[in-house]
PDB file of C-alpha atoms in Angstrom:
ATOM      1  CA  UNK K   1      25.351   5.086 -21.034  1.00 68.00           C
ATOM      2  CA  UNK K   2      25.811   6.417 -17.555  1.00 90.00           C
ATOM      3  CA  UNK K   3      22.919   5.577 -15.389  1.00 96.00           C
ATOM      4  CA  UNK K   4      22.081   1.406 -16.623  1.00 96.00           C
ATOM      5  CA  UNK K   5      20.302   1.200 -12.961  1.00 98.00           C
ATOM      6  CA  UNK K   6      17.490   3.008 -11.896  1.00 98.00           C
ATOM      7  CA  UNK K   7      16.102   2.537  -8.691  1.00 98.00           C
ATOM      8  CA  UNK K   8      12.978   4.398  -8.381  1.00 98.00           C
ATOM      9  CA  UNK K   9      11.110   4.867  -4.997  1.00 98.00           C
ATOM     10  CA  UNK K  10       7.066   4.168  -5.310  1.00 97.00           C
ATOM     11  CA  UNK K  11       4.754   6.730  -2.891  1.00 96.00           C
ATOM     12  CA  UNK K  12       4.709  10.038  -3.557  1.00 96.00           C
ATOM     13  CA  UNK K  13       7.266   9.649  -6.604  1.00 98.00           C
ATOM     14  CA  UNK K  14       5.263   7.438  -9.091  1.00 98.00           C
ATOM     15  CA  UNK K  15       2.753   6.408  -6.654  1.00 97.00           C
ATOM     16  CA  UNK K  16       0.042   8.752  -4.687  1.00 97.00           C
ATOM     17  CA  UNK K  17       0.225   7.186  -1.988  1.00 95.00           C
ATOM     18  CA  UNK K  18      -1.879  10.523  -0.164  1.00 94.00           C
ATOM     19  CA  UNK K  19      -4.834   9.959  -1.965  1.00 96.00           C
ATOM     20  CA  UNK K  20      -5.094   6.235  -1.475  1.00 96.00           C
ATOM     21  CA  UNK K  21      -4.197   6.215   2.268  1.00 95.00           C
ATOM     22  CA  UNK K  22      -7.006   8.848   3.134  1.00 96.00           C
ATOM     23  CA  UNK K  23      -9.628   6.515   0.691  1.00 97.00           C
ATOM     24  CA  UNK K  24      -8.326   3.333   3.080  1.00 97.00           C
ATOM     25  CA  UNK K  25      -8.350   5.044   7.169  1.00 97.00           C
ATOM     26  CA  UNK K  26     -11.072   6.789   6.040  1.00 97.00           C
ATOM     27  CA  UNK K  27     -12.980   3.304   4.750  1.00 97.00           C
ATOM     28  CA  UNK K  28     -11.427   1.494   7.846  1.00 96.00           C
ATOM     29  CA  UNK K  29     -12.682   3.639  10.459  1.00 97.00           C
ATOM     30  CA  UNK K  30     -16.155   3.852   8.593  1.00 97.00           C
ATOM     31  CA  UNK K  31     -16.401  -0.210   9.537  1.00 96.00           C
ATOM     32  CA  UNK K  32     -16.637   0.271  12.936  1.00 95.00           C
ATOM     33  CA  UNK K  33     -19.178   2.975  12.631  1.00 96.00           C
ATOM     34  CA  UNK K  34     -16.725   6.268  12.560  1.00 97.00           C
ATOM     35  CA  UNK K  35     -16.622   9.117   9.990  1.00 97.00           C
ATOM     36  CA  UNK K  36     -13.819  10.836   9.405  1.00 97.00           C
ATOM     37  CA  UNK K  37     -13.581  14.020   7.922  1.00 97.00           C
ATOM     38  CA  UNK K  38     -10.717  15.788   5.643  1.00 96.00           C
ATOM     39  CA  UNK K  39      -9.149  17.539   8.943  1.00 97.00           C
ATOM     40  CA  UNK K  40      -9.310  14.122  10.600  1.00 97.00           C
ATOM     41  CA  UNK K  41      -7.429  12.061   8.104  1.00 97.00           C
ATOM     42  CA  UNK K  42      -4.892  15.209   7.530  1.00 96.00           C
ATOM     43  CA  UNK K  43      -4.547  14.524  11.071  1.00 97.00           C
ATOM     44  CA  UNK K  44      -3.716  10.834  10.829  1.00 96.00           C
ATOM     45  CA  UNK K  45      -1.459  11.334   8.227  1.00 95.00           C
ATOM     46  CA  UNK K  46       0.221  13.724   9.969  1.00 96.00           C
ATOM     47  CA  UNK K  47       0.956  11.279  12.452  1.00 97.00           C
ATOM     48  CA  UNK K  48       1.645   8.460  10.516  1.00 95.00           C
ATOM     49  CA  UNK K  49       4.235  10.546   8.739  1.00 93.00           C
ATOM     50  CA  UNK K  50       5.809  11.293  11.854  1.00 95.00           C
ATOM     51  CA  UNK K  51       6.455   7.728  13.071  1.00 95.00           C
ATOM     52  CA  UNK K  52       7.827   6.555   9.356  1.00 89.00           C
ATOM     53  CA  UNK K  53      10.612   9.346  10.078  1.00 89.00           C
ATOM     54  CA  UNK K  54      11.051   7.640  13.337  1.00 93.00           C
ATOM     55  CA  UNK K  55      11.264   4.581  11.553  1.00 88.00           C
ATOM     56  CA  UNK K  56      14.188   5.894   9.317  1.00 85.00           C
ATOM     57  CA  UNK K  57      15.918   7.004  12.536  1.00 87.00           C
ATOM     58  CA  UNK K  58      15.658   3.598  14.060  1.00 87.00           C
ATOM     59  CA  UNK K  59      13.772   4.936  17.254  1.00 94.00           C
ATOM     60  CA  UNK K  60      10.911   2.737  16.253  1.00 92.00           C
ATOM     61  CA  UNK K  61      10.108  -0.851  15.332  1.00 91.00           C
ATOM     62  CA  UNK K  62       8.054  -0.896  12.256  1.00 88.00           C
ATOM     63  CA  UNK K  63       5.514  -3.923  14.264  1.00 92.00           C
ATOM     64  CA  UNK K  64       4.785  -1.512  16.871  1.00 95.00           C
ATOM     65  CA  UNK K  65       4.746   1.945  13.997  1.00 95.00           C
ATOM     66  CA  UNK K  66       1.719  -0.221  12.110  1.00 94.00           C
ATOM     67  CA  UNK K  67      -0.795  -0.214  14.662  1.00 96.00           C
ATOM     68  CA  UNK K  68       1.133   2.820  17.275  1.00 97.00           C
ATOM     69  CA  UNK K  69      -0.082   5.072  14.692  1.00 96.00           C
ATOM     70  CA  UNK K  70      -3.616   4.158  15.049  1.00 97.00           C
ATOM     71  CA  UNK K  71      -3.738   4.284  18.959  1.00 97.00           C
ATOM     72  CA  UNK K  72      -1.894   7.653  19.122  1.00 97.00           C
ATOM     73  CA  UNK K  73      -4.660   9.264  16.540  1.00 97.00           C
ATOM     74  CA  UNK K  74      -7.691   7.273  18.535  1.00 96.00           C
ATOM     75  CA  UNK K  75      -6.664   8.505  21.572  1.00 96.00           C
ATOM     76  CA  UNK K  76      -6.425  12.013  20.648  1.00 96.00           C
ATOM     77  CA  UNK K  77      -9.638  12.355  19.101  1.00 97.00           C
ATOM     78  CA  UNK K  78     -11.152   9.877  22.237  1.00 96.00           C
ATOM     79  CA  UNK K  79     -12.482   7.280  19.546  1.00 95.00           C
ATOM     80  CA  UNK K  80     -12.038   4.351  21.503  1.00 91.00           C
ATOM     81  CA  UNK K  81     -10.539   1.475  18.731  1.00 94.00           C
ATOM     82  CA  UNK K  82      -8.640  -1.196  19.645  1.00 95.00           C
ATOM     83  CA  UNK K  83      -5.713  -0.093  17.312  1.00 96.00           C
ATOM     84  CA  UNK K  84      -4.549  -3.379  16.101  1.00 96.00           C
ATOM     85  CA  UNK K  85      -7.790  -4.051  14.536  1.00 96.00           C
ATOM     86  CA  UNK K  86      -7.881  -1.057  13.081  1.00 96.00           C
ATOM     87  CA  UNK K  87      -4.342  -1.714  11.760  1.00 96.00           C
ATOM     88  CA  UNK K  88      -4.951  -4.701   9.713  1.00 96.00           C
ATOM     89  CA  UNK K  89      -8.363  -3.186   8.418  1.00 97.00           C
ATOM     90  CA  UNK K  90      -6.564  -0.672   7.394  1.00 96.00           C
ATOM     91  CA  UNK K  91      -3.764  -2.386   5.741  1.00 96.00           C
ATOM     92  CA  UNK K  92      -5.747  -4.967   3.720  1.00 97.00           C
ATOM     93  CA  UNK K  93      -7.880  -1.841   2.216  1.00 97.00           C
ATOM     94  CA  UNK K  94      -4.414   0.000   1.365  1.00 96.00           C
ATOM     95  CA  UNK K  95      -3.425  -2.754  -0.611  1.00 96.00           C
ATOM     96  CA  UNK K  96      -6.327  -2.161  -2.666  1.00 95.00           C
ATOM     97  CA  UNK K  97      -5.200   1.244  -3.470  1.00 96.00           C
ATOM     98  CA  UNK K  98      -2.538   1.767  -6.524  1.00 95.00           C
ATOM     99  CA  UNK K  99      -3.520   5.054  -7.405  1.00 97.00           C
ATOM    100  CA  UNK K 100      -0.476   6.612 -10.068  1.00 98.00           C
ATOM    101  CA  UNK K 101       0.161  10.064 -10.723  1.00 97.00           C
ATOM    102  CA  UNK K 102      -0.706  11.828 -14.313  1.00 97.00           C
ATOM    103  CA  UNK K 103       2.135  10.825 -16.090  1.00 98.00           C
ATOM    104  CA  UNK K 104       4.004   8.072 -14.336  1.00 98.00           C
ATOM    105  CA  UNK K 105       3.073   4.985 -16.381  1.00 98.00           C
ATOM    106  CA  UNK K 106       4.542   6.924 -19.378  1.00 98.00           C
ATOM    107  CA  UNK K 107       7.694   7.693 -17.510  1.00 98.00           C
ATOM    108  CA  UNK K 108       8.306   4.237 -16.742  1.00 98.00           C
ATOM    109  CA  UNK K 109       7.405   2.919 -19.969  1.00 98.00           C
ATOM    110  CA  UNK K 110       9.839   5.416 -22.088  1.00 97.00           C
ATOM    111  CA  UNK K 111      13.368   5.189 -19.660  1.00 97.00           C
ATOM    112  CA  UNK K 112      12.465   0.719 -19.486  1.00 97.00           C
ATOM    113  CA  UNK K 113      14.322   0.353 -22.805  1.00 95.00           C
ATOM    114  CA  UNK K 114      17.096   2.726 -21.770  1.00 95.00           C
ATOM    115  CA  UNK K 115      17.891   1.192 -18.318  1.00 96.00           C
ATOM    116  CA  UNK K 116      17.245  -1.338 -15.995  1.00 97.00           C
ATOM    117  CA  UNK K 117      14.450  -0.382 -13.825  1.00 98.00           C
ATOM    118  CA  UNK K 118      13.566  -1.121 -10.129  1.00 98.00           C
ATOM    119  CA  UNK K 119      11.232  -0.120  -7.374  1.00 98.00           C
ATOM    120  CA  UNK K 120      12.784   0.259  -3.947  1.00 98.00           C
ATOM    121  CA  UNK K 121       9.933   0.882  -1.284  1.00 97.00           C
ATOM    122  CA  UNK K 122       9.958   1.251   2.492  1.00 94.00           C
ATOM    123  CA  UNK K 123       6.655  -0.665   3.155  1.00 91.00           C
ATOM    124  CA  UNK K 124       4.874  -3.612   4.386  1.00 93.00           C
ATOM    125  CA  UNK K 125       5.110  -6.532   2.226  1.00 95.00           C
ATOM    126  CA  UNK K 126       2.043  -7.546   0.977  1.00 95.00           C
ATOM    127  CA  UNK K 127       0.338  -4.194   0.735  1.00 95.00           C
ATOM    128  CA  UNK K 128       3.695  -2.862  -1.679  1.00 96.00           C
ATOM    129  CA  UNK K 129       3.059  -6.376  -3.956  1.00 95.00           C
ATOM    130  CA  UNK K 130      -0.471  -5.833  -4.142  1.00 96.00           C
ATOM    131  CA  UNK K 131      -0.175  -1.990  -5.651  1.00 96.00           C
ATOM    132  CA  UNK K 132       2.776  -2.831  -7.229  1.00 95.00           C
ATOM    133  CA  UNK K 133       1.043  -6.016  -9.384  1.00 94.00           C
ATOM    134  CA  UNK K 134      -2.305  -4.022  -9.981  1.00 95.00           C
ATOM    135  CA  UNK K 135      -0.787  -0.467 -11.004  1.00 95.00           C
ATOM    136  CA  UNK K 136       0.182  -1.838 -14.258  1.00 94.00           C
ATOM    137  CA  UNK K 137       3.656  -1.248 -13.729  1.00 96.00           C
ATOM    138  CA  UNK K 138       5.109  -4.752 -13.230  1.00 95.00           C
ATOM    139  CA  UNK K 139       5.921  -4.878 -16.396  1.00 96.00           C
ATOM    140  CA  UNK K 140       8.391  -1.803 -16.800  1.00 98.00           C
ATOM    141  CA  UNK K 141      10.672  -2.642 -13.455  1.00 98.00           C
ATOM    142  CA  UNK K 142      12.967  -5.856 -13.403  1.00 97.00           C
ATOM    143  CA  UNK K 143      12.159  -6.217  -9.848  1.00 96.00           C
ATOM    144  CA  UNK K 144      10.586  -4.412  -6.370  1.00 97.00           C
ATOM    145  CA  UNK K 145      12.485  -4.388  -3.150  1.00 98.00           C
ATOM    146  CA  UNK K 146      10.385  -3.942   0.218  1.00 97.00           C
ATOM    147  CA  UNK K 147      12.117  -2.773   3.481  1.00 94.00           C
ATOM    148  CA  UNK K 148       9.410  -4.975   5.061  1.00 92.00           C
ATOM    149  CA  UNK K 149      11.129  -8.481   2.718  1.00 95.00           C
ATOM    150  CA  UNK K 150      14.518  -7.151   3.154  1.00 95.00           C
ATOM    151  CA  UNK K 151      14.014  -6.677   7.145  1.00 93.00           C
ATOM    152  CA  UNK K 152      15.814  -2.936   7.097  1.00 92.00           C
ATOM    153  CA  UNK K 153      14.848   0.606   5.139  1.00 92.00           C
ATOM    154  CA  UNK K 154      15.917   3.432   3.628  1.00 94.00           C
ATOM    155  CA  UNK K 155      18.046   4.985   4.475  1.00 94.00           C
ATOM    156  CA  UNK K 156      20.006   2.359   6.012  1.00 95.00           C
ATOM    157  CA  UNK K 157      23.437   0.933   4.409  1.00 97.00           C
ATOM    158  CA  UNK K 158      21.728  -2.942   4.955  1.00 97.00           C
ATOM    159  CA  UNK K 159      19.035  -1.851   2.622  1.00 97.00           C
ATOM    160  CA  UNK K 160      20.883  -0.643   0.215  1.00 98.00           C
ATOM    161  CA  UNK K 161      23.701  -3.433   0.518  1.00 98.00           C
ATOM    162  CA  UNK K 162      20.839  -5.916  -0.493  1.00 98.00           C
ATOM    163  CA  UNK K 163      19.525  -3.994  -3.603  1.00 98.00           C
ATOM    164  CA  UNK K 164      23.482  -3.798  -4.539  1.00 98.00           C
ATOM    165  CA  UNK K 165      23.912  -7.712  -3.849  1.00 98.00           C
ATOM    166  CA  UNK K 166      20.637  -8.699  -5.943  1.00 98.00           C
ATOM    167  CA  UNK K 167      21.127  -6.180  -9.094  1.00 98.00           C
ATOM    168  CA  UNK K 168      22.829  -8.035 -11.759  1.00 96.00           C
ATOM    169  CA  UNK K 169      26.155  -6.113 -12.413  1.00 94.00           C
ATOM    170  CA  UNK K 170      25.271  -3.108  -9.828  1.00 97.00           C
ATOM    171  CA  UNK K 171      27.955  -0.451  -9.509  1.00 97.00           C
ATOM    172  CA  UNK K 172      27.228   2.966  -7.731  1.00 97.00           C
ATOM    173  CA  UNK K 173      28.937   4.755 -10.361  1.00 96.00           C
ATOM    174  CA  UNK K 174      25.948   3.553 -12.904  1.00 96.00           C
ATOM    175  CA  UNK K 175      22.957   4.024 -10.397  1.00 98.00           C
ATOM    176  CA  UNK K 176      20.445   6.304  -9.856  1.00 98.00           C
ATOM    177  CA  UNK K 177      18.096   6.700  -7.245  1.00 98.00           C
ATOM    178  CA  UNK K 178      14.836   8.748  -8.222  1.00 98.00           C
ATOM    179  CA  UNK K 179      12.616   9.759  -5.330  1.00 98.00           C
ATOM    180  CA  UNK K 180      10.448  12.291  -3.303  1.00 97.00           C
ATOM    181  CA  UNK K 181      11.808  12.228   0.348  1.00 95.00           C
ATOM    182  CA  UNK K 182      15.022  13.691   1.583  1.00 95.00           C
ATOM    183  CA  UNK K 183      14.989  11.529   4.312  1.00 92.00           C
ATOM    184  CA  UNK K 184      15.027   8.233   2.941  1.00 94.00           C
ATOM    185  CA  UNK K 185      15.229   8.580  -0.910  1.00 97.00           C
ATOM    186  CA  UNK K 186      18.093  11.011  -1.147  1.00 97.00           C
ATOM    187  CA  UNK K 187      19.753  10.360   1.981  1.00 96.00           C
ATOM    188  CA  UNK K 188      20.256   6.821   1.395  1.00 97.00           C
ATOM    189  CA  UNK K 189      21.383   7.286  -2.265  1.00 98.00           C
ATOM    190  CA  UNK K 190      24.315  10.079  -1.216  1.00 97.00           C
ATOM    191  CA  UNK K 191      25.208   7.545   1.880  1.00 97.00           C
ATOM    192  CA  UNK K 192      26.076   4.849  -0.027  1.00 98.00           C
ATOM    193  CA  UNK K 193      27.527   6.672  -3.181  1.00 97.00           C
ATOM    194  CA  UNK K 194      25.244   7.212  -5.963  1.00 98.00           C
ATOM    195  CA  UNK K 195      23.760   9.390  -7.566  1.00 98.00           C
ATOM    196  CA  UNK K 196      20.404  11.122  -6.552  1.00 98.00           C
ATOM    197  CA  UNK K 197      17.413  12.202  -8.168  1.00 98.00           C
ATOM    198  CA  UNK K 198      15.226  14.437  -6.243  1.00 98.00           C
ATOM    199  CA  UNK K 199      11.480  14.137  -7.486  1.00 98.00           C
ATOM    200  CA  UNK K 200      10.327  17.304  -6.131  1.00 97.00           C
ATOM    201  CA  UNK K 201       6.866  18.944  -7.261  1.00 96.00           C
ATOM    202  CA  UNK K 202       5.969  21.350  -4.484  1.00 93.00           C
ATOM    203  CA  UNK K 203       9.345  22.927  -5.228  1.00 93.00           C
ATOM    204  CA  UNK K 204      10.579  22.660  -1.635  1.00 93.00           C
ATOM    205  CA  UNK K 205      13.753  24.270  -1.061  1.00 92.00           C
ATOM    206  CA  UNK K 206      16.618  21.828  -0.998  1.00 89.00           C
ATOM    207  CA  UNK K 207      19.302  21.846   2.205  1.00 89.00           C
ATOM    208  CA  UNK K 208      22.442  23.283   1.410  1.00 88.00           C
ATOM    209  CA  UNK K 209      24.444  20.883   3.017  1.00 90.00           C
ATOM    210  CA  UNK K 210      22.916  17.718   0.880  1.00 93.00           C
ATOM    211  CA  UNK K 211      24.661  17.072  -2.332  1.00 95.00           C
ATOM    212  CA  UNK K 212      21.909  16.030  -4.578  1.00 97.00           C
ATOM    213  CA  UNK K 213      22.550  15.523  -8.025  1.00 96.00           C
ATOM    214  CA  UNK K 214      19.327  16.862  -9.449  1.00 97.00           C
ATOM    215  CA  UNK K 215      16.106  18.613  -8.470  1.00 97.00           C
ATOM    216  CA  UNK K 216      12.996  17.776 -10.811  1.00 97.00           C
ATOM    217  CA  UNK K 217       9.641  19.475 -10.557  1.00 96.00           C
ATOM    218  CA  UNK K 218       8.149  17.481 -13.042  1.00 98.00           C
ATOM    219  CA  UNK K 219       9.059  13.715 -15.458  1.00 98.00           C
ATOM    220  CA  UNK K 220       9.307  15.352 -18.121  1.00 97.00           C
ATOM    221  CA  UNK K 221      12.656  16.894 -16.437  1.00 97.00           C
ATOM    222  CA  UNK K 222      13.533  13.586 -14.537  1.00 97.00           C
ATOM    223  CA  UNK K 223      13.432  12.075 -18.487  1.00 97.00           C
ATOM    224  CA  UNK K 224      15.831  14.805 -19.523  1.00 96.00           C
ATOM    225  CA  UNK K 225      18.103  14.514 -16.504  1.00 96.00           C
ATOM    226  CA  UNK K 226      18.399  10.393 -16.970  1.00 96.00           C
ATOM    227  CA  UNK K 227      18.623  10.290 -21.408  1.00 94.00           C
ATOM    228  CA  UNK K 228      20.957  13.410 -21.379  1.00 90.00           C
ATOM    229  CA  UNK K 229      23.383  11.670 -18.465  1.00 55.00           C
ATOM    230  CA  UNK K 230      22.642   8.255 -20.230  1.00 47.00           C
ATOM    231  CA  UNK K 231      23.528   9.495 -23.872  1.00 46.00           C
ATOM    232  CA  UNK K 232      27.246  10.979 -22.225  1.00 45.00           C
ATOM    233  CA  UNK K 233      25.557  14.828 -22.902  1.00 40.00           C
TER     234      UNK K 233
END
């Protein structure tokens, strides 16, 4: 068997994180008497996005990212919140949210048997455990590693040193990392040496110059990818 770990990232490869993160700043604004519409959240996201690349870069420190994101958007739009309120309203509502896409349970629950399984997550700590125990997914994954726990992220080397040093038996040569985001996901996974899965849905065009070792639109293609590698095919 080729791949014996998998390290799958959680939002926006088994997780949607979209859909729970415009149900939380749209509930968290709401308790100080603001209603924000679609445009408005597409908005925040936008910038939230933004500062998580930042993040990745290391031109911002994630305590100042969690509530920056939240004064940038307020003052824009002239709402007026103090923004590190609004942060931790926000954050203890997104832990409420563990919203999966169609189909990744039974992902999870067919490659568990085939491979050892774990989520590595750029995230705050208690809002990743929170999803993570409630999704229902606990039970497929031998363990989760947070970039907020760990103190580093993808796609640094120090995160991915730690996974390496708390994997029983990890080598790079049996690894692969399965995730949406070039940035992080597959960047980190071709820095330090193994093998990359590219969860991919929107069919996005892939850079040239990044050697990824497979594109999938869909599971049932990131299934085929892992069981044909893992059976020597």
């Amino acid at each position: 068997m080729k791949y014996k770990t998998l390290l799958f990232d959680a939002d926006g490869t088994l997780f949607d994180f979209k859909k729970g993160e415009a149900e939380a700043v749209k509930e968290a604004f709401l308790s100080v008497g603001i209603e924000l519409d679609d445009t408005l959240v597409a908005d925040y996201s936008a910038i939230n996005d933004s500062l998580w690349k930042m993040l990745e870069r290391g031109e911002i420190e994630k305590k100042v990212l969690l509530y920056k994101r939240f004064e940038l958007f307020s003052d824009k739009h002239g709402f007026g919140v103090d923004a590190k309120q609004m942060a931790s309203t926000y954050m203890n509502m997104l832990s409420q949210k563990n919203y999966l896409f169609e189909g990744a349970e039974e992902l999870c629950k067919a490659l568990c048997d085939k491979a050892n399984m774990y989520i590595v997550t750029n995230g705050v700590e208690f809002i990743q455990k929170n999803r993570y125990k409630n999704s229902g997914l606990e039970r497929y994954f031998k363990g989760l590693f947070i970039s907020g726990a760990i103190g580093s992220e993808k796609p640094s080397r120090e995160y991915f040193d730690y996974v390496a040093a708390n994997v029983p038996n990890f080598s790079r040569e049996s690894a692969l990392i399965i995730g949406d985001s070039l940035s992080s996901d597959i960047k980190g996974g071709v820095n330090y040496g193994i093998d990359t899965c590219w969860y991919n849905p929107n069919g996005v065009s892939a850079p040239e110059d990044m050697p990824i070792s497979r594109i999938s639109q869909n599971y049932d293609d990131v299934y085929a990818f892992i069981t044909a590698e893992s059976e020597g095919a």
